[in-house]
Coordinates of C-alpha atoms and ligand atoms in Angstrom, one line a residue:
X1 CA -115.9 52.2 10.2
X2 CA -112.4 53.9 10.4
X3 CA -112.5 57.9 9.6
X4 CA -110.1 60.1 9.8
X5 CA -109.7 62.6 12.3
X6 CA -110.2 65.9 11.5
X7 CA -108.9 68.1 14.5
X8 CA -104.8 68.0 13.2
X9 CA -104.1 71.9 11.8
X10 CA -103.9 71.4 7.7
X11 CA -100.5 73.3 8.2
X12 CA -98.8 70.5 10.5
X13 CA -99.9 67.9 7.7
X14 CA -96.7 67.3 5.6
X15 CA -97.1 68.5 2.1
X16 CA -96.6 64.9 0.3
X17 CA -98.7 62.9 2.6
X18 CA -101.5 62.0 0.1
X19 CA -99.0 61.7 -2.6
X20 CA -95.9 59.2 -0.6
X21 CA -99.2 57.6 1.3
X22 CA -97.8 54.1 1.5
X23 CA -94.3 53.9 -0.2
X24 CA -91.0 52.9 1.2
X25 CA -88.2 55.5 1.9
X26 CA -86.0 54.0 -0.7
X27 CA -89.2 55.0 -2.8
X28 CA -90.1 58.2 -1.7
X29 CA -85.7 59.3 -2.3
X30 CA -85.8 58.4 -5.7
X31 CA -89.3 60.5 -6.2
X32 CA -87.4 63.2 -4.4
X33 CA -84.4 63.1 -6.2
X34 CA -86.7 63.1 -10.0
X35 CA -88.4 65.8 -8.8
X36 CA -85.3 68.0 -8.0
X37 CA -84.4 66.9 -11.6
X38 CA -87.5 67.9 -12.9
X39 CA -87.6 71.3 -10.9
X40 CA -83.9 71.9 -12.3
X41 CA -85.1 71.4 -15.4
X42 CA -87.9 73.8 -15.7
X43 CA -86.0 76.6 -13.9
X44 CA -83.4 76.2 -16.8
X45 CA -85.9 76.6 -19.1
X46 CA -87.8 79.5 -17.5
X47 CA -83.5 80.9 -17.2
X48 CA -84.3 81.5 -12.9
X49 CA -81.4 80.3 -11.1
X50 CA -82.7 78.4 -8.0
X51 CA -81.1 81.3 -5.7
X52 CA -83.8 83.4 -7.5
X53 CA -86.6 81.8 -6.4
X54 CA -88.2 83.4 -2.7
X55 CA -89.4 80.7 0.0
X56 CA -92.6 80.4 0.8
X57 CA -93.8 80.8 4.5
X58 CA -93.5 77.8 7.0
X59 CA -97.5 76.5 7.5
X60 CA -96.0 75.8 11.1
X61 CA -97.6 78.8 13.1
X62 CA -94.6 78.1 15.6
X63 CA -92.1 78.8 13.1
X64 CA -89.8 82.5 12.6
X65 CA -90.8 82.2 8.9
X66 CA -94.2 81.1 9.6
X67 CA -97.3 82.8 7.0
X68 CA -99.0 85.2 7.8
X69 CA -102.3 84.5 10.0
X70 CA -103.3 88.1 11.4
X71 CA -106.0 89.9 9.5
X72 CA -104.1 93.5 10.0
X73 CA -101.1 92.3 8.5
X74 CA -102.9 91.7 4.7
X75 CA -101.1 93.4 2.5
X76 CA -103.3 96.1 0.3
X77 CA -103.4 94.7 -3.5
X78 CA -104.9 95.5 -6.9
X79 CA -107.1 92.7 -8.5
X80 CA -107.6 92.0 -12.1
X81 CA -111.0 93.0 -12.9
X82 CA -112.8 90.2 -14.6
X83 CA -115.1 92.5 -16.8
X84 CA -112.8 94.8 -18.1
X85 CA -111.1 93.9 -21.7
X86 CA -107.3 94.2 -21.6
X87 CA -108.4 97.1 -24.2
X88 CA -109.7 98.8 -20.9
X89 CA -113.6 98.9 -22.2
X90 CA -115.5 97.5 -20.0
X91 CA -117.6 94.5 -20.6
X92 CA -121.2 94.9 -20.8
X93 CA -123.1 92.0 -22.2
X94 CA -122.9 88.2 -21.8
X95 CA -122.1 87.9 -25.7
X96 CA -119.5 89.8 -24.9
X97 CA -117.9 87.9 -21.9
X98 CA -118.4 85.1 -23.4
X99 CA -117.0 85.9 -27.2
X100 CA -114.1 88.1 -25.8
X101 CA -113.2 88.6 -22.0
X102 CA -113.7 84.5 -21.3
X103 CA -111.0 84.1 -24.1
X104 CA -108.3 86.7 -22.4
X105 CA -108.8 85.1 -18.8
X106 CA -108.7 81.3 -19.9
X107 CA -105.2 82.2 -22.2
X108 CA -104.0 83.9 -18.9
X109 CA -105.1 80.7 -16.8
X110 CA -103.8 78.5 -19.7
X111 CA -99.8 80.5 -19.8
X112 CA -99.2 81.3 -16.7
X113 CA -101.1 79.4 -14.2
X114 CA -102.5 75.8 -14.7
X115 CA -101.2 75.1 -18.6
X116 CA -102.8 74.3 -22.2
X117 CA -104.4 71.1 -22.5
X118 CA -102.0 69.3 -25.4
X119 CA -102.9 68.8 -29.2
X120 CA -102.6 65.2 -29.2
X121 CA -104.3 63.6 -26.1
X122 CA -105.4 60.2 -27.0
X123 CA -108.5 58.8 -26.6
X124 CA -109.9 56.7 -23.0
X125 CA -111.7 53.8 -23.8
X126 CA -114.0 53.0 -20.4
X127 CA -113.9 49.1 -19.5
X128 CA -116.4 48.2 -16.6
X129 CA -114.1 46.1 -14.3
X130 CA -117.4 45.7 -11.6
X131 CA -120.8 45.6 -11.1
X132 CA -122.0 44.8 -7.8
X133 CA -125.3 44.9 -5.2
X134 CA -124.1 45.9 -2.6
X135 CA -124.8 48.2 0.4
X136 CA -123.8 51.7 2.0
X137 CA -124.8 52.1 5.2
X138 CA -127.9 50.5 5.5
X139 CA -129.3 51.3 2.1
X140 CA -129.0 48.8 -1.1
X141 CA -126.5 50.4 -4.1
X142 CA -125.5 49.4 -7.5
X143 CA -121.7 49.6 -7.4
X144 CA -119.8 49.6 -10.4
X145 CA -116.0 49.9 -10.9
X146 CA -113.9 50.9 -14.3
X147 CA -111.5 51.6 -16.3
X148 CA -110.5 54.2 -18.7
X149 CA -107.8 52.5 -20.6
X150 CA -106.2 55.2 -22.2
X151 CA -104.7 54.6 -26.0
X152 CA -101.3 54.6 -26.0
X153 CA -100.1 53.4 -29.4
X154 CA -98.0 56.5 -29.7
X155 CA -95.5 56.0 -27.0
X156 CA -96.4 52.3 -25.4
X157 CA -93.9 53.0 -22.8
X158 CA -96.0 54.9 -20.6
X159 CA -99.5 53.2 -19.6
X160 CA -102.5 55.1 -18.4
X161 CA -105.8 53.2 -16.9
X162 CA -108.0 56.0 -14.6
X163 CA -109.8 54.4 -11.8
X164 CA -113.2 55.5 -11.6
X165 CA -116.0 54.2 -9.2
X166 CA -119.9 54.6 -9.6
X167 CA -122.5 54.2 -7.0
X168 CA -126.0 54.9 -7.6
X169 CA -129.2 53.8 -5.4
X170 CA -130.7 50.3 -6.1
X171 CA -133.6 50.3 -8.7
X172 CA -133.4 54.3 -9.0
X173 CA -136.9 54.3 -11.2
X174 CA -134.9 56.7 -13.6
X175 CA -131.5 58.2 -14.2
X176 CA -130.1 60.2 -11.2
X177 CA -127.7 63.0 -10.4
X178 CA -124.5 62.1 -9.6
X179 CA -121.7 64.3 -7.6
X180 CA -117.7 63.0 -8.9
X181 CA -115.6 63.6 -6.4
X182 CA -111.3 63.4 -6.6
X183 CA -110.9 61.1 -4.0
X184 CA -109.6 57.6 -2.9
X185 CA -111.1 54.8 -4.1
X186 CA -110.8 51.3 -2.1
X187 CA -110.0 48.0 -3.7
X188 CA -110.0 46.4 -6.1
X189 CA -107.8 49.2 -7.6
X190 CA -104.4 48.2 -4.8
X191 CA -103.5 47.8 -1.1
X192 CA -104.8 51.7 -0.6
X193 CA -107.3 51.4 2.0
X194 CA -107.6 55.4 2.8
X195 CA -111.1 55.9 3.1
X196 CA -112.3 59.0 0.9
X197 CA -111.0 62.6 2.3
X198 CA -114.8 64.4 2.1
X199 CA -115.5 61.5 4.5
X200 CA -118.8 62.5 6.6
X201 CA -117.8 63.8 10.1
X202 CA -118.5 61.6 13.1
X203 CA -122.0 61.4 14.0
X204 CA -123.2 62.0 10.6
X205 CA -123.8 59.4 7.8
X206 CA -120.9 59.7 5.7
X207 CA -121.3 62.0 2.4
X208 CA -122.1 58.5 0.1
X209 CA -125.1 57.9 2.6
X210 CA -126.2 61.6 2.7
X211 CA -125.8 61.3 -1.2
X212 CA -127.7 57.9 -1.6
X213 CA -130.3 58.8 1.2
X214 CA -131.2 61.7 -1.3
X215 CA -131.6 59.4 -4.6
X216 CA -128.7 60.6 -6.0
X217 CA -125.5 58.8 -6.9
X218 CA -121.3 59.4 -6.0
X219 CA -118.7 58.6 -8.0
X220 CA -114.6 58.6 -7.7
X221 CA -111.8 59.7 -10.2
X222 CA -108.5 58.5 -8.3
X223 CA -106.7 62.0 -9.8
X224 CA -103.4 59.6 -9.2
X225 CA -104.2 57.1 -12.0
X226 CA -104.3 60.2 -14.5
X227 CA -101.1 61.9 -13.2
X228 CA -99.1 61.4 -10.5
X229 CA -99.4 63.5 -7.2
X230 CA -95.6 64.8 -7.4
X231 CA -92.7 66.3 -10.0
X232 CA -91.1 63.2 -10.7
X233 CA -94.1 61.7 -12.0
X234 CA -94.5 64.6 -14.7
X235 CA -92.2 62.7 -17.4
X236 CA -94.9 60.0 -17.1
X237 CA -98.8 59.8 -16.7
X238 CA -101.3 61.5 -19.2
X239 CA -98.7 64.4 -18.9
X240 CA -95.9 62.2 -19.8
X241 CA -97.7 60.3 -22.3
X242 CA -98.7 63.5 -24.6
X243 CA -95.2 64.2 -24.5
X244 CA -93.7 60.7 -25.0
X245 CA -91.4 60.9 -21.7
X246 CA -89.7 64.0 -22.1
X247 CA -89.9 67.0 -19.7
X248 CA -92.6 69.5 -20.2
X249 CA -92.6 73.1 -21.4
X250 CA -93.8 76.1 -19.6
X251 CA -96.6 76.5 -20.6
X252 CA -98.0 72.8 -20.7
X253 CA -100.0 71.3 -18.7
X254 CA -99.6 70.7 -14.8
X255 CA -101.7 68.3 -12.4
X256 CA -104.5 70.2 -11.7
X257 CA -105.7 70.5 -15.5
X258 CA -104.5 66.9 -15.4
X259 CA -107.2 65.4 -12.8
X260 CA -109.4 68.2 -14.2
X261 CA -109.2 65.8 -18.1
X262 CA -109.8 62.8 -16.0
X263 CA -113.0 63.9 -14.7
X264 CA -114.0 65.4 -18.3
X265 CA -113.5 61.7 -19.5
X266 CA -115.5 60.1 -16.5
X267 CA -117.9 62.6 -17.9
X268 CA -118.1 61.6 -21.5
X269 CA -118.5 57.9 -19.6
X270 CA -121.4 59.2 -17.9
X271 CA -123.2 60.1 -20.6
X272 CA -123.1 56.7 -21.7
X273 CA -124.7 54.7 -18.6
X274 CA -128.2 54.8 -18.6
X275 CA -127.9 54.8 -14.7
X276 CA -126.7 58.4 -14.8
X277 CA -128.6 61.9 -15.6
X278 CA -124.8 63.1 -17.3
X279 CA -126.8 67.0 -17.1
X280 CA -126.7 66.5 -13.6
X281 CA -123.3 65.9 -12.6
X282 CA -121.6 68.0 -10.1
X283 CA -117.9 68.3 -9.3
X284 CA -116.4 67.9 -5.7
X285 CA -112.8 67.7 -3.9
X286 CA -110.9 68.8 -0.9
X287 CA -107.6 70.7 -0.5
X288 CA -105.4 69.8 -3.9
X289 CA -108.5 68.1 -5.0
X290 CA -110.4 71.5 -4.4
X291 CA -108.6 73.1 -6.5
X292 CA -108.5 70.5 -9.2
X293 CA -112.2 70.6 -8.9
X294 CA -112.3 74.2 -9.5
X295 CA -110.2 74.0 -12.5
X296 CA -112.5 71.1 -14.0
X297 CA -115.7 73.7 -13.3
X298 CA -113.8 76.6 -15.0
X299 CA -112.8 74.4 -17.8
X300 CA -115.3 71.5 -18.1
X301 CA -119.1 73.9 -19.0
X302 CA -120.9 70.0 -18.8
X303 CA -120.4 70.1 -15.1
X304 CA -123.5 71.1 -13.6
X305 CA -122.4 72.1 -10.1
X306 CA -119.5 73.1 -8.0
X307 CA -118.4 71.9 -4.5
X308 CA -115.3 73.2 -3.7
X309 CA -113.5 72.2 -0.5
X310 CA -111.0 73.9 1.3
X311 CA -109.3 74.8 -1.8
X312 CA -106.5 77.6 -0.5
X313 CA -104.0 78.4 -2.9
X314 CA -104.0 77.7 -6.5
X315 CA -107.3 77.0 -6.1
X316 CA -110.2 79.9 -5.2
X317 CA -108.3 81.9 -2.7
X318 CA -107.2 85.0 -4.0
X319 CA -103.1 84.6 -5.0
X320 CA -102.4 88.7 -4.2
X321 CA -103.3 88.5 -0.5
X322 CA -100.4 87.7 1.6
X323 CA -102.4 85.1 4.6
X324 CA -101.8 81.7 4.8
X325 CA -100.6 80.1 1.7
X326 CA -98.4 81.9 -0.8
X327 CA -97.3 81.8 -4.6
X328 CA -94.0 81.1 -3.1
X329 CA -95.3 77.6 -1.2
X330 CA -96.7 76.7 -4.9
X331 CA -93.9 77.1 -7.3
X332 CA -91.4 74.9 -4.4
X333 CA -90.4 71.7 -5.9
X334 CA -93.5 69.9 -3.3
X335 CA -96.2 71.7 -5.4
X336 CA -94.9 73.2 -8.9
X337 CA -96.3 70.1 -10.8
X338 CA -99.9 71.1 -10.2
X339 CA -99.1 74.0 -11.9
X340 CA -97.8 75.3 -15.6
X341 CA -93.9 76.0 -15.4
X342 CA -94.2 79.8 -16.2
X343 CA -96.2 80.1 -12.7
X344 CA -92.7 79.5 -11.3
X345 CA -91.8 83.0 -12.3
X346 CA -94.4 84.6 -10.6
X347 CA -92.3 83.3 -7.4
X348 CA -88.8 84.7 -8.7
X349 CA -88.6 87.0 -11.5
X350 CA -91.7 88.4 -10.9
X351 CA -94.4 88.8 -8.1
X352 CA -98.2 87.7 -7.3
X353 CA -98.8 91.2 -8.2
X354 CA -98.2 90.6 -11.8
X355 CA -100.3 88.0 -12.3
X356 CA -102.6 88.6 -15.1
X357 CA -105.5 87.2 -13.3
X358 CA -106.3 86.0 -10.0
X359 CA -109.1 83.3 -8.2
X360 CA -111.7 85.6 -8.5
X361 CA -111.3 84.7 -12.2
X362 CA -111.3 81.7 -11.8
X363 CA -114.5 81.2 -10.3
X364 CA -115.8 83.8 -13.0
X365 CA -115.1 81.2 -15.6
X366 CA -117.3 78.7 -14.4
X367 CA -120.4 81.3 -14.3
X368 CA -123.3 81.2 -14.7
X369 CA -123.7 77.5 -13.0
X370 CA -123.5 77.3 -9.5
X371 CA -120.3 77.0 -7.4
X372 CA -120.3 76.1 -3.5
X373 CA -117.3 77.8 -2.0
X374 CA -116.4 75.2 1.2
X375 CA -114.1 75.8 4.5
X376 CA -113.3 74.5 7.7
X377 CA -113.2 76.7 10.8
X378 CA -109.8 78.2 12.0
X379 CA -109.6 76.8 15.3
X380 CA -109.7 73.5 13.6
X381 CA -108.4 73.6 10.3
X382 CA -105.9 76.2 10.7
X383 CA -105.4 79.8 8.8
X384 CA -102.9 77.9 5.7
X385 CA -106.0 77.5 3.4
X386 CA -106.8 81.0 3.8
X387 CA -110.9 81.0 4.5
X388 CA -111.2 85.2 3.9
X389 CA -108.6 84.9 0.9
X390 CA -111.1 81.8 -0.6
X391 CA -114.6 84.1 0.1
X392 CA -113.0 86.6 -1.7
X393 CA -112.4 84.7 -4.8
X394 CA -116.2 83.8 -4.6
X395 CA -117.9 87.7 -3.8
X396 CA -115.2 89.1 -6.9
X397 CA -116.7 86.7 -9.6
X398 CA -120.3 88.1 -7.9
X399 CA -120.1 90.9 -11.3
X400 CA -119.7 87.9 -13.9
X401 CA -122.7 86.2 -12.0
X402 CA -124.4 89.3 -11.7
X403 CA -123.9 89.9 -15.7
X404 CA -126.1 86.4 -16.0
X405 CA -128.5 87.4 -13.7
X406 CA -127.7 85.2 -11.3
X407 CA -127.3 86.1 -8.1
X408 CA -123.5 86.1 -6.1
X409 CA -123.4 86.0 -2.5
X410 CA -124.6 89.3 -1.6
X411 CA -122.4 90.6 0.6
X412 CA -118.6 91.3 0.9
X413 CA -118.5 90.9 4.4
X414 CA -116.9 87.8 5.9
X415 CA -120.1 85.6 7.3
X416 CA -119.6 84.5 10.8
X417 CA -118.8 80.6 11.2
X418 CA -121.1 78.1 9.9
X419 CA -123.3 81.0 8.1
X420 CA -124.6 79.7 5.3
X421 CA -124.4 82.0 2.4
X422 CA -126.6 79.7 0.0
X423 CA -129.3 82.2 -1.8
X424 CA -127.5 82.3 -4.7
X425 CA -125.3 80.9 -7.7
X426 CA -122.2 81.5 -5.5
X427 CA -122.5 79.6 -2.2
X428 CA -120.2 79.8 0.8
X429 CA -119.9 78.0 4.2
X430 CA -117.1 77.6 6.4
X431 CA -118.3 74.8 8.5
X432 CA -117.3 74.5 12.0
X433 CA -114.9 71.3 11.8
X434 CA -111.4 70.9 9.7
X435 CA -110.0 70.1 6.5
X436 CA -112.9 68.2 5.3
X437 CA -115.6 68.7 3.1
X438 CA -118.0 66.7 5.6
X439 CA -119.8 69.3 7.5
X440 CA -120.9 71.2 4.4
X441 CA -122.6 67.7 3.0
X442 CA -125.8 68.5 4.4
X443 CA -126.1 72.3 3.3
X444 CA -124.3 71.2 0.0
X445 CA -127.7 69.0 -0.6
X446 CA -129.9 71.1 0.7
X447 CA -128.2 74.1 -2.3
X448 CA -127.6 71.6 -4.6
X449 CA -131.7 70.2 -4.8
X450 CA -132.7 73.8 -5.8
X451 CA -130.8 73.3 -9.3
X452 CA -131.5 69.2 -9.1
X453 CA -135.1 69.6 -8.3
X454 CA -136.9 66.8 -5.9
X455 CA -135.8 69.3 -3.1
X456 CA -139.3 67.9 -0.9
Ligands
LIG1 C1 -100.7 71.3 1.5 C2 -100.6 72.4 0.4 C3 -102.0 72.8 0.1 C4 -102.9 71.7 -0.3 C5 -102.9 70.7 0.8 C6 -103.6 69.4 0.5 O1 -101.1 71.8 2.7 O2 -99.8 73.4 0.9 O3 -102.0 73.7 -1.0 O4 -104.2 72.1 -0.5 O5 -101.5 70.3 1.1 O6 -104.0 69.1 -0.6 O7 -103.8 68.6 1.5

């Protein structure tokens, strides 16, 4: 079987890969030249002149420019806290996190970092294009493939069908857990033969096996058939479709919450097939896929479990710390249409610093259910994803945990490599490999059964 290797530097991997995997050049100029339109557009309406808006760093350690990778260089920064009210009292009781601060922090999240979910989103009706027996490995799975066709009576134009794959073990005597991940999925959905990016490393039985092995199940949302992975696809997709073509506004919806509705719709499938436990169903991507499956645990409260890969910025590390990936990198026309518009400004006008939240929060909203925070090791993966900058968006949601009685990490000091920090509702690991998910299957699992149960 073909994997991919892991031991390129995330930083040397060229921003669009996933997204222009497979297209021509004439292709991949007129995606280029509809997202500079796109950009233009929203800087117009946000009134930044593109001479406004700061670079990011180069993720090229070589480079002048390139981000910062030394620990002594972090700059010193203020962060949000996530139990204080905007009235300045502090929070004290769950009923009152949930009734009032867990309303301030998603409107913050919703403005001015990932966008409101629209009025009008149609409804997805799921169509099983597949059932098969089939294998993985050496061990027998039912394999079923759909479609969520995606009612589009109010702007025909645009058409929206969300791949989704299901695999669960053959003759499971009763419903079983199943982890979703954002990933690739291979035929019958196109040519795309990219095996899944949480791909097992080599040596191990890949993530599927490890899942199967365990009598639990895997899934796949291909986050592309939602919304396209760049700016010129905004106009179109789910994105496109609640707006019938037109450009967004600032504070609509960007990719991330995008993906994030897919997988709440593969959900609301899930609790329809009888081969599924739907209370059991944990969330799981790499990279731009981390971060969309952070997003979908902050946002989605059915998801039972977290396992968040190498998610960097926008996703759990924290935005204020200058290492590795910057605000500056996400607002560039490559990455602004994960995002809500008005997070342009925080690369322009304004500054990280006045944010009015930060990952920490993030993570916070998903609390109390359990979130496994996922890196690669330096050496291998590079310092762009920002391994410190993500365990620090896990220990500052520890209060929020804490508030549940649930336990956070435990510590705020950085583990050593391949430490597991697994006791508690916040998990951490930054495995020894790259940018993969696939050395923290096993210890995923291993957290994962103490929630699921059948841990012997
Ligand atoms: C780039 C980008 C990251 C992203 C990554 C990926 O490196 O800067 O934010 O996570 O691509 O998704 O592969």
């Amino acid at each position: 079987m073909k994997t991919i290797t892991k031991t390129v530097l995330l930083s040397s991997i060229s921003i669009s890969t996933f997204a222009q995997f497979g297209l021509s050049p004439a292709q991949r100029d007129s995606i280029n030249k509809l997202t500079t339109n796109d950009h233009n557009n929203i800087l117009m309406q946000l009134g930044i002149e593109r001479s406004q808006l700061r670079p990011g760093p180069s993720g090229n350690p070589k480079d002048a420019n390139a981000a910062n990778s030394s620990e002594e260089k972090v700059n010193q920064y203020t962060l949000p806290d996530a139990l204080v009210l905007k009235n300045g009292k502090k929070v004290k009781t769950t009923q009152e996190w949930l009734e009032k601060r867990k309303p301030e922090i998603v409107e913050d999240f919703e403005s001015e970092i990932y966008g409101r979910l629209p009025k009008n989103i149609p409804s997805v009706t799921w169509k099983v294009i597949s059932v098969k027996d089939t294998m993985i490995g050496n061990q027998a799975i039912k394999e079923k493939t759909l479609k969520g066709i995606v009612d589009n009576s109010a702007y025909p134009t645009i058409k929206v069908e969300i791949n989704l794959l299901v695999a669960t073990p053959a003759q499971a005597p009763k419903q079983v857990p199943v982890v979703l991940e954002f990933g690739f999925i291979r035929s019958p959905f196109g040519p795309n033969t990219t095996q899944p990016i949480g791909l097992g490393s080599s040596g191990e039985p890949t993530w599927k096996e490890q899942l199967i092995s365990r009598g639990w199940g895997y899934a796949i949302i291909d986050p592309s058939s939602v919304q396209a992975d760049n700016g010129a696809g905004l106009t179109k997709g789910i994105i496109g479709l609640t707006n019938k073509g037109s450009f967004r506004k600032p504070d609509d919806w960007g990719a991330l919450r995008a993906w994030a509705w897919g997988a709440s719709r593969a959900l609301d499938y899930f609790e329809t097939d009888k081969e599924v436990d739907a209370k059991r169903v944990a969330i799981e991507g790499l990279s731009r896929y981390g971060k969309a499956a952070i997003v979908a645990m902050a946002f989605e409260p059915r998801f039972s479990l977290g396992f968040i890969g190498s998610s960097g910025a926008g996703g759990v590390k924290i935005l204020r710390r200058v290492f590795g990936e910057q605000v500056e990198n996400l607002a560039s026309s490559a990455e602004y249409h994960w995002f809500a518009g008005n997070f342009i400004k925080y690369a322009s006008k304004l500054t990280p610093n006045d944010l009015p939240v930060d990952a920490h929060q993030l993570v916070a909203l998903a609390a109390p259910r359990p979130v496994f925070i996922s890196s690669g090791s330096p050496q291998v993966e590079g310092q762009w994803v920002d391994a410190k900058g993500m365990f620090l968006g896990a220990t500052h949601a520890g209060s929020v945990y804490r508030l549940f009685n649930k336990k956070d990490l435990g510590t705020m000091d950085f583990p050593k490599l391949g430490m597991p920090l697994v006791d508690g509702e916040i998990a951490f690991r930054q495995h020894a490999g790259g940018h993969s998910t696939g050395p923290n299957w096993s210890t995923w699992i291993a957290w994962a059964c103490r929630y699921w149960g059948d841990c012997k």
